[in-house]
Each structure stands twice: as structure tokens, then as C-alpha cells.
PDB file of C-alpha atoms in Angstrom:
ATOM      1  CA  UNK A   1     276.568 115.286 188.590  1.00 52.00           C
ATOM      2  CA  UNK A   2     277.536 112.872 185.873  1.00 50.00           C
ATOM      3  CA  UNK A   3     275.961 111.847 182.881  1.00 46.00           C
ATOM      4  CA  UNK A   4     276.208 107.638 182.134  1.00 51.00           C
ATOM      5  CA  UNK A   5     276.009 106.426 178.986  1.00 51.00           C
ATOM      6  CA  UNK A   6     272.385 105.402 180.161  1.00 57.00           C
ATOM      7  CA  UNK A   7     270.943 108.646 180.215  1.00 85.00           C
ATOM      8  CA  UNK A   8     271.155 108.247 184.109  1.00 93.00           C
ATOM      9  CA  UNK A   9     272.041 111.257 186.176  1.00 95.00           C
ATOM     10  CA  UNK A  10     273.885 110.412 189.764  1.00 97.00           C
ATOM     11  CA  UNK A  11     273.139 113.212 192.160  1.00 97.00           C
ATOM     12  CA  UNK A  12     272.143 113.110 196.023  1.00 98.00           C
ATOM     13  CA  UNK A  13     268.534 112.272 196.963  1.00 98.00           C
ATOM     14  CA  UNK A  14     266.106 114.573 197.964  1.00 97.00           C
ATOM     15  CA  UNK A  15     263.244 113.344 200.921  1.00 96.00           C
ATOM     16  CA  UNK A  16     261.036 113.191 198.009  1.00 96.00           C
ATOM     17  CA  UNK A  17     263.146 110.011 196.699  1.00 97.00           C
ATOM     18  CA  UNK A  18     262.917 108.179 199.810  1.00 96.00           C
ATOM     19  CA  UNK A  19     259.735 106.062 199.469  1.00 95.00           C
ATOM     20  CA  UNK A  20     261.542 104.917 195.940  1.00 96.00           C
ATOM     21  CA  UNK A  21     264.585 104.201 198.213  1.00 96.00           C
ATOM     22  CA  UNK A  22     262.846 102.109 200.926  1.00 95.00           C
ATOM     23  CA  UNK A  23     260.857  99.840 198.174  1.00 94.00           C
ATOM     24  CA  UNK A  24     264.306  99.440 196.090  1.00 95.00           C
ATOM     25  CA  UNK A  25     265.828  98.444 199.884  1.00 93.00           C
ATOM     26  CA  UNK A  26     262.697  96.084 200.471  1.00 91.00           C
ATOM     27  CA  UNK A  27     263.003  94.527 196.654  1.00 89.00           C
ATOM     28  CA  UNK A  28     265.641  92.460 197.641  1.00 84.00           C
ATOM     29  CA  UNK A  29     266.195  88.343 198.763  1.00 79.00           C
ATOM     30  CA  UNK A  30     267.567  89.636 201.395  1.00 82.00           C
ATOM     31  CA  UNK A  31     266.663  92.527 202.158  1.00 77.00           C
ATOM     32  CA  UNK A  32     263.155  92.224 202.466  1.00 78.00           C
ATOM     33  CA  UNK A  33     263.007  90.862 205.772  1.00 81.00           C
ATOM     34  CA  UNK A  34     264.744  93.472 207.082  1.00 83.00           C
ATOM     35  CA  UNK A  35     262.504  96.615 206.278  1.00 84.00           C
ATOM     36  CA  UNK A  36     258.484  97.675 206.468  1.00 84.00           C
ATOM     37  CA  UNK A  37     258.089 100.540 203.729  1.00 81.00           C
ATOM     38  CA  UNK A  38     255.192 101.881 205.971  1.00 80.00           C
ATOM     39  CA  UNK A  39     257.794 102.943 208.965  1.00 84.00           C
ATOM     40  CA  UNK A  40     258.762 106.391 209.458  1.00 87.00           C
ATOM     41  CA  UNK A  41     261.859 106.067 210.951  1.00 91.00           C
ATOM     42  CA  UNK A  42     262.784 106.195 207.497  1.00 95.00           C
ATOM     43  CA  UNK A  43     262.613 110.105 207.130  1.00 95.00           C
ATOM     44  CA  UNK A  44     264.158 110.244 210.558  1.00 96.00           C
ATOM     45  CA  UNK A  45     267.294 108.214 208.832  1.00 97.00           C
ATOM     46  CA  UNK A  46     267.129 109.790 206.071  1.00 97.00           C
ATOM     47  CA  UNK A  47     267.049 113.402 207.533  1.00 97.00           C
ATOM     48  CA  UNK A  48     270.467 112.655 209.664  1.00 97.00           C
ATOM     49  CA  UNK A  49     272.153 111.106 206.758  1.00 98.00           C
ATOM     50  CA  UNK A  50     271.859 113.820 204.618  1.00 97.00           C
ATOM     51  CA  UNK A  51     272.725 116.480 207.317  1.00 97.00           C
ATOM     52  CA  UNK A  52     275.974 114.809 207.589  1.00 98.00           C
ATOM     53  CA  UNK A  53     278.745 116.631 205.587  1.00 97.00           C
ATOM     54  CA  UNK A  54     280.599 112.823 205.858  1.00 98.00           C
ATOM     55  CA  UNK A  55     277.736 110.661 204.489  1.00 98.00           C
ATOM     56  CA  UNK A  56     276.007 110.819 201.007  1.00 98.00           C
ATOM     57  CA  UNK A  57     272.772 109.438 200.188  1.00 98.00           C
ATOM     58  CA  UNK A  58     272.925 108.922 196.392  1.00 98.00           C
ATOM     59  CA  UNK A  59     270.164 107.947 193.960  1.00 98.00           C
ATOM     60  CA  UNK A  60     270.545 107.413 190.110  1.00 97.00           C
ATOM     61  CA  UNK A  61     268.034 109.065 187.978  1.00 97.00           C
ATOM     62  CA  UNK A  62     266.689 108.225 185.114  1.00 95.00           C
ATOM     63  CA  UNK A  63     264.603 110.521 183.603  1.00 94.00           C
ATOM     64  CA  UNK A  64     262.610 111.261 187.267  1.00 93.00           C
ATOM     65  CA  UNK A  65     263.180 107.617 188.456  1.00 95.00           C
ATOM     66  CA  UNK A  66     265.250 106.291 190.717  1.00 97.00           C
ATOM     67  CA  UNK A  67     267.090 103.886 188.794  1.00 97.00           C
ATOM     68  CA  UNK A  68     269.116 103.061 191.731  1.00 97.00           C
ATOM     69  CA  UNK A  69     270.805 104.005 195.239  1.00 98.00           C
ATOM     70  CA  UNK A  70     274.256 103.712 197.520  1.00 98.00           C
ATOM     71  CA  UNK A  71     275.084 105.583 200.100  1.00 98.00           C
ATOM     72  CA  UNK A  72     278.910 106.922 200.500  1.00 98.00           C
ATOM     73  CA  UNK A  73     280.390 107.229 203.821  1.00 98.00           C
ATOM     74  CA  UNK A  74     283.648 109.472 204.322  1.00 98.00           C
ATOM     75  CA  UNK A  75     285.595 107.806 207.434  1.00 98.00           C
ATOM     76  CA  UNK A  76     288.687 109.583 208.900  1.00 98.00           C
ATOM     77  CA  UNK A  77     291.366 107.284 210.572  1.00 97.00           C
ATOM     78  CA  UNK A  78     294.259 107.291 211.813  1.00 96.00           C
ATOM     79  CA  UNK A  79     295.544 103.739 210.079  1.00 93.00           C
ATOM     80  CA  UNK A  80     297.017 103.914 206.824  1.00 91.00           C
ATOM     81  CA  UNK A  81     299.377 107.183 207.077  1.00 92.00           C
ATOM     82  CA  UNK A  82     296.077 109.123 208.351  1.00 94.00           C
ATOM     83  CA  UNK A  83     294.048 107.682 205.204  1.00 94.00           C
ATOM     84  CA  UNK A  84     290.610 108.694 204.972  1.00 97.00           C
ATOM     85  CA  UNK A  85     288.634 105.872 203.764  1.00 98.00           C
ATOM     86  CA  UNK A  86     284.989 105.824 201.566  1.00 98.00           C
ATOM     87  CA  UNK A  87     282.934 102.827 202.637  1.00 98.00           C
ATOM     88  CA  UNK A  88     279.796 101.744 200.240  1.00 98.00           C
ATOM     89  CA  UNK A  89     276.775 101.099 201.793  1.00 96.00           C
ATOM     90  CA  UNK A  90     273.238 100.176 200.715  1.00 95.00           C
ATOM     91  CA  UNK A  91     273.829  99.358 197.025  1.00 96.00           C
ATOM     92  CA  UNK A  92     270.705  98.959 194.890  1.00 96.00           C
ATOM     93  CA  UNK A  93     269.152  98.846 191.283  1.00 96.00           C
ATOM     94  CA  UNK A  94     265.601  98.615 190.057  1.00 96.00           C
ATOM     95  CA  UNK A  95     264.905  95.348 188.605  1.00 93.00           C
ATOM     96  CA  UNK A  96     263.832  96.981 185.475  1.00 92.00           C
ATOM     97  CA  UNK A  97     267.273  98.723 185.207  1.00 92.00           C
ATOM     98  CA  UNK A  98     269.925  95.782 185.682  1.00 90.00           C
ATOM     99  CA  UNK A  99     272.139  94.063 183.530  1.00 88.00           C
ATOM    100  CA  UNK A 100     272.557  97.120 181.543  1.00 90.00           C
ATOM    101  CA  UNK A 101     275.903  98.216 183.566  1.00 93.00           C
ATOM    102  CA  UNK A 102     273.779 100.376 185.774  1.00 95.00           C
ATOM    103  CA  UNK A 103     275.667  98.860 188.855  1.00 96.00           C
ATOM    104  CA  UNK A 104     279.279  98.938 187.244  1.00 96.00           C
ATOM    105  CA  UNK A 105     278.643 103.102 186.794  1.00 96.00           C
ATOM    106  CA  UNK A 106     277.343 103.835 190.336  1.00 97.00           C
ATOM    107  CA  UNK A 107     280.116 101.717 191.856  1.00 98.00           C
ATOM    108  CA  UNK A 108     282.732 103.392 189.418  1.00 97.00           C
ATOM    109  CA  UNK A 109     281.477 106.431 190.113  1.00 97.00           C
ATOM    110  CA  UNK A 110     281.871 106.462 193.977  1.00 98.00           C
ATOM    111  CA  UNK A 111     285.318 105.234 193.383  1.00 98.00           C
ATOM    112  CA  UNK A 112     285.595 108.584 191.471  1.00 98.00           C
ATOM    113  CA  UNK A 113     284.124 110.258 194.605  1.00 98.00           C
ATOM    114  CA  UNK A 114     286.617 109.285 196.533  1.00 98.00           C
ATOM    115  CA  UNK A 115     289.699 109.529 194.445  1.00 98.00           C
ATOM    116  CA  UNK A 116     288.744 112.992 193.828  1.00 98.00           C
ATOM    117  CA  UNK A 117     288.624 113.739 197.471  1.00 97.00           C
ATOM    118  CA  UNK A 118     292.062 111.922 198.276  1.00 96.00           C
ATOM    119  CA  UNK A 119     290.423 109.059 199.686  1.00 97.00           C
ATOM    120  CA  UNK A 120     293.418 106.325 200.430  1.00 94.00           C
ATOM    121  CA  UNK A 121     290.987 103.168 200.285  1.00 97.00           C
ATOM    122  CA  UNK A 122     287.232 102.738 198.965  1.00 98.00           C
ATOM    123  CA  UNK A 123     285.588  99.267 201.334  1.00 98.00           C
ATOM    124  CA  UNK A 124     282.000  97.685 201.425  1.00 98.00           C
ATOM    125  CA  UNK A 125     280.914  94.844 202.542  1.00 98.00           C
ATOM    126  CA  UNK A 126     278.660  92.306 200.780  1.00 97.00           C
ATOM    127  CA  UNK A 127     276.856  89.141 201.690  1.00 97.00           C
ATOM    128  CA  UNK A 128     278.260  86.238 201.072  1.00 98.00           C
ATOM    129  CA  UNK A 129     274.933  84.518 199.918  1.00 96.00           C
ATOM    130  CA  UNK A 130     274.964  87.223 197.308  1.00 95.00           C
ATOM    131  CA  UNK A 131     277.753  85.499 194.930  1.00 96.00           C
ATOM    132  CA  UNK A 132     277.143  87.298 191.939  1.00 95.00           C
ATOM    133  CA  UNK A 133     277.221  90.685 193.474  1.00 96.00           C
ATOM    134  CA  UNK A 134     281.343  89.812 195.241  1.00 97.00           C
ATOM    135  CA  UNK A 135     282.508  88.316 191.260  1.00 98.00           C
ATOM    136  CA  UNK A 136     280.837  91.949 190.513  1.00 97.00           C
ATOM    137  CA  UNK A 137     282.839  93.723 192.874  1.00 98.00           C
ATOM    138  CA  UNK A 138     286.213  91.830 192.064  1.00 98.00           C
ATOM    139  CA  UNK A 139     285.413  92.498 188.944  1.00 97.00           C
ATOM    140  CA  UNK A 140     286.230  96.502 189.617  1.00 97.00           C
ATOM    141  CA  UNK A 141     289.264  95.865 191.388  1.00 98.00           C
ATOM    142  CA  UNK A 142     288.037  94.795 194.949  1.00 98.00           C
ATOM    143  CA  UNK A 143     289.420  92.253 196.933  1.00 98.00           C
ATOM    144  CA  UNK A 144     288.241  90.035 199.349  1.00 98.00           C
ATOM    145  CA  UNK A 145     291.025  90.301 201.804  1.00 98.00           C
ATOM    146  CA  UNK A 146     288.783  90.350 205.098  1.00 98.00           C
ATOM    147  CA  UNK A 147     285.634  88.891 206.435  1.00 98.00           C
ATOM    148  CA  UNK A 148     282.816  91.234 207.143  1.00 98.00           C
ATOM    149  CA  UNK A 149     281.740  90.515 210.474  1.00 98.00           C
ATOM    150  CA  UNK A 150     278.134  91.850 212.195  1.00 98.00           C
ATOM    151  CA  UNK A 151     276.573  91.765 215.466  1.00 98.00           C
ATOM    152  CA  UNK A 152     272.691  92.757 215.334  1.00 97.00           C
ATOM    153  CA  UNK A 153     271.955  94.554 218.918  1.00 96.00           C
TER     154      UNK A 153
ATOM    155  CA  UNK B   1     284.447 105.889 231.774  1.00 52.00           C
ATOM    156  CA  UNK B   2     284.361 102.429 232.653  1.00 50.00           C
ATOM    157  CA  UNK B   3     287.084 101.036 234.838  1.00 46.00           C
ATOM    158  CA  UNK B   4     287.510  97.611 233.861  1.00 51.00           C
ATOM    159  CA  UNK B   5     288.843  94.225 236.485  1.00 51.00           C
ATOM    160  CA  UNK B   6     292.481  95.414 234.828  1.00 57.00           C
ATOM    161  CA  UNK B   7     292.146  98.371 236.080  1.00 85.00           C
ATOM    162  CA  UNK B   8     291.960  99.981 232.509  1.00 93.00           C
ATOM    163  CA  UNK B   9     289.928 103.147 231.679  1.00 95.00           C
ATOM    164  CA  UNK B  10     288.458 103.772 228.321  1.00 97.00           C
ATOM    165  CA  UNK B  11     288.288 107.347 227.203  1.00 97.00           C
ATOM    166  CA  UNK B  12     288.193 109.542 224.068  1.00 98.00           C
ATOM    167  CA  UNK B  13     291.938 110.094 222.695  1.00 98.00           C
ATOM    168  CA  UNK B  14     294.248 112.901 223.660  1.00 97.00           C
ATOM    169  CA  UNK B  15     296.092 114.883 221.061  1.00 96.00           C
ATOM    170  CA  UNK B  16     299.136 113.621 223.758  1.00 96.00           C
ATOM    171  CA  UNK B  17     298.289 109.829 222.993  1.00 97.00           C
ATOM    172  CA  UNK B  18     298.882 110.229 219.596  1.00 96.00           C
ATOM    173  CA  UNK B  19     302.443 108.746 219.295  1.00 95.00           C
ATOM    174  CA  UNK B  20     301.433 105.624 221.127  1.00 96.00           C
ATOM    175  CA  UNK B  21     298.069 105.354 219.057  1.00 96.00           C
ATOM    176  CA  UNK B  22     300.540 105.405 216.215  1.00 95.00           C
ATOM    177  CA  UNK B  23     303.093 103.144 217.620  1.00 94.00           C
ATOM    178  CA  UNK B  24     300.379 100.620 218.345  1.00 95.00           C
ATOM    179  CA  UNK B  25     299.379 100.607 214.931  1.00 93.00           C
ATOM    180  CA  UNK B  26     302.981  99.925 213.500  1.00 91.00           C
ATOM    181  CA  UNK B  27     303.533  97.081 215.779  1.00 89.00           C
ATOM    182  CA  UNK B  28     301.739  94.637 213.944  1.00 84.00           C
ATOM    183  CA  UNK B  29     302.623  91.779 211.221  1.00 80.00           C
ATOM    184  CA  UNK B  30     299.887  93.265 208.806  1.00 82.00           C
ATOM    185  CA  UNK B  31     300.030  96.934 209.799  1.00 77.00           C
ATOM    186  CA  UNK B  32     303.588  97.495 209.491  1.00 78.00           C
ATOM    187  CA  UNK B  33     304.007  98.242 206.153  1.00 81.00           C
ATOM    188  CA  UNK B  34     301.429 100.817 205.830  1.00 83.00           C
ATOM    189  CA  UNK B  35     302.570 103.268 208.821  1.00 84.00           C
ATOM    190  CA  UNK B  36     305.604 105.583 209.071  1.00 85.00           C
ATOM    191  CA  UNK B  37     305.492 106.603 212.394  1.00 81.00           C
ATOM    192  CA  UNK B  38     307.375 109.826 211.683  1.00 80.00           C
ATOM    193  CA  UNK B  39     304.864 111.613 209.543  1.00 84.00           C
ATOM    194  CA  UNK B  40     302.965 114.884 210.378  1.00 87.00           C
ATOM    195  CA  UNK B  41     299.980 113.120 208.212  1.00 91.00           C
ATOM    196  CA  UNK B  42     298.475 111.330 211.394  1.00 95.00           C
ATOM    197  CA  UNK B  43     298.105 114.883 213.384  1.00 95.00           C
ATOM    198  CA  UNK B  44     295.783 116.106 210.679  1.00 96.00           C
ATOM    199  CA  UNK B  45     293.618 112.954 210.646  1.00 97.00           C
ATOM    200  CA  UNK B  46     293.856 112.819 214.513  1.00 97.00           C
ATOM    201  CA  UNK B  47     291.828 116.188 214.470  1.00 97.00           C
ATOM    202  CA  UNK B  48     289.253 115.309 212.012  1.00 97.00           C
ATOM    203  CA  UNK B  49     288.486 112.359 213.626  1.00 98.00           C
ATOM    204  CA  UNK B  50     287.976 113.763 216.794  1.00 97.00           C
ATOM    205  CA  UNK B  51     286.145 116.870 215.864  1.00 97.00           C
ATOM    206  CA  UNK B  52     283.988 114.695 214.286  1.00 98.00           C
ATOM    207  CA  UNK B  53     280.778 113.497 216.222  1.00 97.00           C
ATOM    208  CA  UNK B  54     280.057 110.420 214.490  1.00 98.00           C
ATOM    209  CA  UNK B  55     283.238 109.090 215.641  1.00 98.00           C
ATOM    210  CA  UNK B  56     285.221 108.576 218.760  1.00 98.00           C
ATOM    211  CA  UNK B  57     288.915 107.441 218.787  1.00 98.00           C
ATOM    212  CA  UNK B  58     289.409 105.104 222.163  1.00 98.00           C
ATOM    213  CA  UNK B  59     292.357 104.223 224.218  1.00 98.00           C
ATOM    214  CA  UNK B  60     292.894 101.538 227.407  1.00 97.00           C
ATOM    215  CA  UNK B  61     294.372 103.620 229.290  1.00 97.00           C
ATOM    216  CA  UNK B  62     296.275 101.868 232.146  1.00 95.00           C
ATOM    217  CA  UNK B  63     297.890 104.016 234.618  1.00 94.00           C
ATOM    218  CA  UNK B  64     298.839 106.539 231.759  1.00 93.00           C
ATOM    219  CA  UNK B  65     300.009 104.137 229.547  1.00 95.00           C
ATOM    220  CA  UNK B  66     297.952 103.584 226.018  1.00 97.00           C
ATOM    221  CA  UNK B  67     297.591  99.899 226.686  1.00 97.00           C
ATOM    222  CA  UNK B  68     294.682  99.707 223.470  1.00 97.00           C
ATOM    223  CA  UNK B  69     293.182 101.361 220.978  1.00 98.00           C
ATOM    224  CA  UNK B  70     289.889 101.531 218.689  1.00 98.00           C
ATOM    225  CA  UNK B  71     288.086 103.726 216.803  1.00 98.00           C
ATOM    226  CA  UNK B  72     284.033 103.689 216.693  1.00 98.00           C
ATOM    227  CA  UNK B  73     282.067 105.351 213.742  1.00 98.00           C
ATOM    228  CA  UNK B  74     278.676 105.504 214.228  1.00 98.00           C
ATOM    229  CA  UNK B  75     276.615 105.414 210.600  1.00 98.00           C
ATOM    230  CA  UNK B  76     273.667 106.508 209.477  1.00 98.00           C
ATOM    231  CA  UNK B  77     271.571 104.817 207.050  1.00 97.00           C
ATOM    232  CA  UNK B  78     268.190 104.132 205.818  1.00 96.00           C
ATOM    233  CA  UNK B  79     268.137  99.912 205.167  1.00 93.00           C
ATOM    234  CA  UNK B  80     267.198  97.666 208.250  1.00 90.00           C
ATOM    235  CA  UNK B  81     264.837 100.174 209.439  1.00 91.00           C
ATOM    236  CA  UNK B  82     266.853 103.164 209.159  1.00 94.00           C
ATOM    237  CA  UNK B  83     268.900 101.645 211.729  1.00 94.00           C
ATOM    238  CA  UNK B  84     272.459 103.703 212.776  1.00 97.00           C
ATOM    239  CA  UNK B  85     275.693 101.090 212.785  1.00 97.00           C
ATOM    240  CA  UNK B  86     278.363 101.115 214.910  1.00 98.00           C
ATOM    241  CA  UNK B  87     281.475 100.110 212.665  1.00 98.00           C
ATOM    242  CA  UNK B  88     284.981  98.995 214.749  1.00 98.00           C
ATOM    243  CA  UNK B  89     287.883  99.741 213.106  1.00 96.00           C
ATOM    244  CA  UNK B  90     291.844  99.828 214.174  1.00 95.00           C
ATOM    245  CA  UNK B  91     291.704  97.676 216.911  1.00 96.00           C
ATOM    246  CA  UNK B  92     295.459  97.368 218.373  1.00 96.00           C
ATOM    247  CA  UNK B  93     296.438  95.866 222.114  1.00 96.00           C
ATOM    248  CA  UNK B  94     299.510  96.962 223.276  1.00 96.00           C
ATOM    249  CA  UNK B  95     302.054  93.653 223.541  1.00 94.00           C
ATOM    250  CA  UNK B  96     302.761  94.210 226.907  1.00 92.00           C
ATOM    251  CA  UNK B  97     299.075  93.867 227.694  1.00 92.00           C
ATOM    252  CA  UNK B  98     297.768  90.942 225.280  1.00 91.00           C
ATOM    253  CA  UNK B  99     296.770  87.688 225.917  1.00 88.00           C
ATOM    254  CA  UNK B 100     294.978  89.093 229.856  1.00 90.00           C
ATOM    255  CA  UNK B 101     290.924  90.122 227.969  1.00 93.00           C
ATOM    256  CA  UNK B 102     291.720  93.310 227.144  1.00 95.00           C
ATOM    257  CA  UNK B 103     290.586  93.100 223.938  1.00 96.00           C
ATOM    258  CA  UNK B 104     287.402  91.351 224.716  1.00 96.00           C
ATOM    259  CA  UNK B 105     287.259  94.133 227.492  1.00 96.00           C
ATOM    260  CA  UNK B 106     287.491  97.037 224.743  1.00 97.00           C
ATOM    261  CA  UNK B 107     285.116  95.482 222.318  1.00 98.00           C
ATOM    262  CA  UNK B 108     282.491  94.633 224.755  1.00 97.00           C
ATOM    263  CA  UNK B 109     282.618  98.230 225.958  1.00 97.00           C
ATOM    264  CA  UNK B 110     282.234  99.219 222.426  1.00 98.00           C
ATOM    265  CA  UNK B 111     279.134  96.767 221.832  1.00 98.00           C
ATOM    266  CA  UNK B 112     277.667  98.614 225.117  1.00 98.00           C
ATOM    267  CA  UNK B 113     278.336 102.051 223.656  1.00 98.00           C
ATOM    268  CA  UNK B 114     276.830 101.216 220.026  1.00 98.00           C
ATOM    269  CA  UNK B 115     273.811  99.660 222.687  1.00 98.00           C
ATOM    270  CA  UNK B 116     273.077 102.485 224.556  1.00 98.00           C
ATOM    271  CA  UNK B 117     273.519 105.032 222.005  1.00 96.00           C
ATOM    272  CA  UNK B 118     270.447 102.517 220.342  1.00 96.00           C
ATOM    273  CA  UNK B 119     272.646 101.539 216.850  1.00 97.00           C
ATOM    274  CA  UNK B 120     270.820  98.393 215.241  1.00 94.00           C
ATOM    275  CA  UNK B 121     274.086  96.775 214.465  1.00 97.00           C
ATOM    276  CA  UNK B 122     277.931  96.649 215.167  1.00 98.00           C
ATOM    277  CA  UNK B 123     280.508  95.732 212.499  1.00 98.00           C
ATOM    278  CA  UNK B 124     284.050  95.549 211.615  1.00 98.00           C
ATOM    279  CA  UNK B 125     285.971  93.589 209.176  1.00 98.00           C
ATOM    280  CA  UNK B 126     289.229  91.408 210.244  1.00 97.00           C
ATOM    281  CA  UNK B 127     291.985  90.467 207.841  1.00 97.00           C
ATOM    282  CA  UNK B 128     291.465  87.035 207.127  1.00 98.00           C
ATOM    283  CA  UNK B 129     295.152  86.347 207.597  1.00 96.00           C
ATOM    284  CA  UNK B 130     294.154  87.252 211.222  1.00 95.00           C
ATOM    285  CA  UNK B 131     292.691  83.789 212.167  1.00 96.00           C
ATOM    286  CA  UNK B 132     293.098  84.589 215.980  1.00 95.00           C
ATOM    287  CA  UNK B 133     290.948  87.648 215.758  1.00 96.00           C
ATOM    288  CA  UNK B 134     288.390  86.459 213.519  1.00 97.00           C
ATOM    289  CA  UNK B 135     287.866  83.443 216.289  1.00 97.00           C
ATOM    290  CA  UNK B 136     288.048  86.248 218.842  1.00 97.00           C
ATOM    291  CA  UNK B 137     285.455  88.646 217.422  1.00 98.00           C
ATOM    292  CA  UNK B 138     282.724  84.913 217.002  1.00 98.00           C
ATOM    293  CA  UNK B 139     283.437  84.256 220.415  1.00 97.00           C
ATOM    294  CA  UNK B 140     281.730  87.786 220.905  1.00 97.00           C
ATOM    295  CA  UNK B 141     278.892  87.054 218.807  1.00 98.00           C
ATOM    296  CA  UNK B 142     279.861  88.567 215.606  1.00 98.00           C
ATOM    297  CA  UNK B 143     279.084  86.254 212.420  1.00 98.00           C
ATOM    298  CA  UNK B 144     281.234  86.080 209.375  1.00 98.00           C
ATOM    299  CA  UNK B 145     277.807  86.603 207.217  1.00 98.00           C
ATOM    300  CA  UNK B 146     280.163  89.023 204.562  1.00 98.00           C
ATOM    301  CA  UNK B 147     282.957  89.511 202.601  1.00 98.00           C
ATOM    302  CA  UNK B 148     284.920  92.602 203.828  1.00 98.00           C
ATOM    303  CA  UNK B 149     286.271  93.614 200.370  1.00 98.00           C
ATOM    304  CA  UNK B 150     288.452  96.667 199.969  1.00 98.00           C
ATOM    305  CA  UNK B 151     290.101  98.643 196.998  1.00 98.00           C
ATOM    306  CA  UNK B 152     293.438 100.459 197.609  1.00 97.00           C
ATOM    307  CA  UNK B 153     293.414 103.918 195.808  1.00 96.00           C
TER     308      UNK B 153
END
């Protein structure tokens, strides 16, 4: 656990965090089409995500509320020299906590994440409608070297 | 298995196909300079990969010969419904065997596996210098909706 400059703590989430999850994942342009807070295939998600030792469901607390959320994905490989690689998913802040640098901590954090666990390259994807969010990311040292390419089954 | 018209058969890796897998992934433009095919670093990520079950490392085999290879991780997560993804990642086709749907042969196998194992989504990112594959992977049905942004560590 680290303590931001925001009073924000960034620890794993617990079931009891997941409706605060789901609404922060439904607040969202974009996102909102895409989920129905009432579903419980939610806790099923939820349950195998955090039973897997290679995926981390992570919330940011502040003070009891869940300021935000990622998830962290650990992906062994054989490209790269054997490089394990940490892949960002499902990145997310309250409206009530942005533009304070909320965002640049979580992301900076997972970076830490994966340094610390000899990760060889940290990769996410992001919309391309969402401009603001890839200048954010570039802005911490990704590039946008490939296009992020999805088939919905 | 699947036998495909070539008759190619996909199946999990062997710890025995491991110097092809890695010879595949050398003999590329892009990939080149990140592999050296002599290091005892890709046996270590060979085994986590395949003793891990949210992942599956793939070869074409053709007659014995690795003739392809990809690697399917299958992710857990709680946006879109707490829908699982299939992500695609080192996808390599042997010269000798390019250029005769292969590739479209592995991928669409892939899209069936991420189908019937019920995933909500397949992705993968292409490097954008890799014009041919990016027209490849639309001619499957995958859209370029995202930037595929990455950060070496």
C-alpha cells in the first residue's frame, strides 16, 4: 500500500467495493453503454479476477471511498527475451476526484508494480475517441506505437 | 485439435517446440532486435506460460514442423458486463508457409476458441509499421477503435 500525496490509499478491492466499481465503470461516455449496475455477473467477474495470482483488481481509497479503479494484468510471454509484460485495464476516477493528479498516481503506481516485479514492458489500450486520456498517457512515457484492435463476439 | 485444408494442426506448445517458437520470433523486421535466440531466459517463461491456465501458447504444426505460432490469454475483468477477453499476442508464420491463409487459419481458430470458451471480446494490438497485418486482422473483423500504447521498462 502507498500513501499519495492525496491522502489516497491504493490497495486491492474487496467484493464490498464492487458496486462503487461497476457505477465508476458505468460513469463514463463510453462506457455506459456497455454495463447495467443491476447484473450479477459482476461478483462472478469479480470473484475470478481476484482469485487469480496474475490479475489485480485495484481501487484507490480515499478515506472509505473509492476514489478510483484499474485493474493490473501480469502476462508471461515468450517475446521480448521471455519478458513478462503488465497490461492496464479498466482505468477509472470519480468525477469528484479528477484533475487533482489522481490518474497520474494510479498509473505511476502500476508502473511501480511492475518494475518491482521485473516486468520488461507495462501496455494498455485506450480509445481513440478518448483524446485527452492518450496526451495523458504519453504524457508518462507511453507511446503509441500500435493500434489496439477488438473484435466483440 | 482442428486440422485445417493445409493440413495444419493447432495444439498447445511442447517444451520441444521451443527453439522454433523462438526462431519464429527472431525472423521478423520488427522482432529482431529484441530476441537472442541463445538465451536460457525463454525456457523459464516457456513454463510459466504454460503452467498457467489463463493462457495457452499455440503452434501450426505441419507434419512436425512449427509452421505458426500464437499465444492466447484469456482475461478477466469486471467492465462490459464482467465479460472475460481473449487477448492475441506473438503472432509469427513461418516464411516457408506465408502468403497460403495460415494466418487467417490460426486467428480464426483463435476467435472460435475465445467463442466457445464464451469471452465477450478478442484483442490484440499490431505495430503500426505492420500495415499488412493491420489490413489482415480488419479483414477478420477486428476494428482499429484504440491506440495500443506501450512503455518499455
Amino acid at each position: 500500500m502507498i500513501r499519495v500525496p492525496t491522502d489516497v490509499i491504493f490497495r486491492s478491492a474487496a467484493e464490498t467495493d464492487l458496486p462503487a466499481i461497476v457505477a465508476l465503470l458505468a460513469d463514463d461516455v463510453i462506457g455506459a453503454g456497455r454495463e447495467d449496475v443491476s447484473s450479477a455477473a459482476y461478483l462472478t467477474a469479480f470473484r475470478e479476477v481476484t482469485a487469480d495470482p496474475r490479475n489485480q483488481l485495484v481501487v484507490a481509497d480515499a478515506g472509505g471511498e473509492v476514489a478510483g479503479t484499474l485493474q493490473l494484468t501480469y502476462i508471461p510471454g515468450i517475446s521480448r527475451m521471455g519478458a513478462e509484460r503488465a497490461q492496464i485495464e479498466g482505468v477509472r476516477v470519480a468525477a469528484a476526484h479528477r484533475s487533482r493528479g489522481l490518474g497520474r498516481e494510479m498509473i505511476n503506481w502500476a508502473i511501480e508494480q511492475a518494475k518491482a516485479r521485473g516486468c520488461g514492458l507495462v501496455q494498455l489500450t485506450s480509445d481513440k475517441r478518448r483524446s485527452d486520456a492518450i496526451r495523458f498517457y504519453e504524457s508518462l512515457g507511453f507511446e503509441s506505437t500500435h493500434e489496439g484492435m477488438k473484435l466483440r463476439l
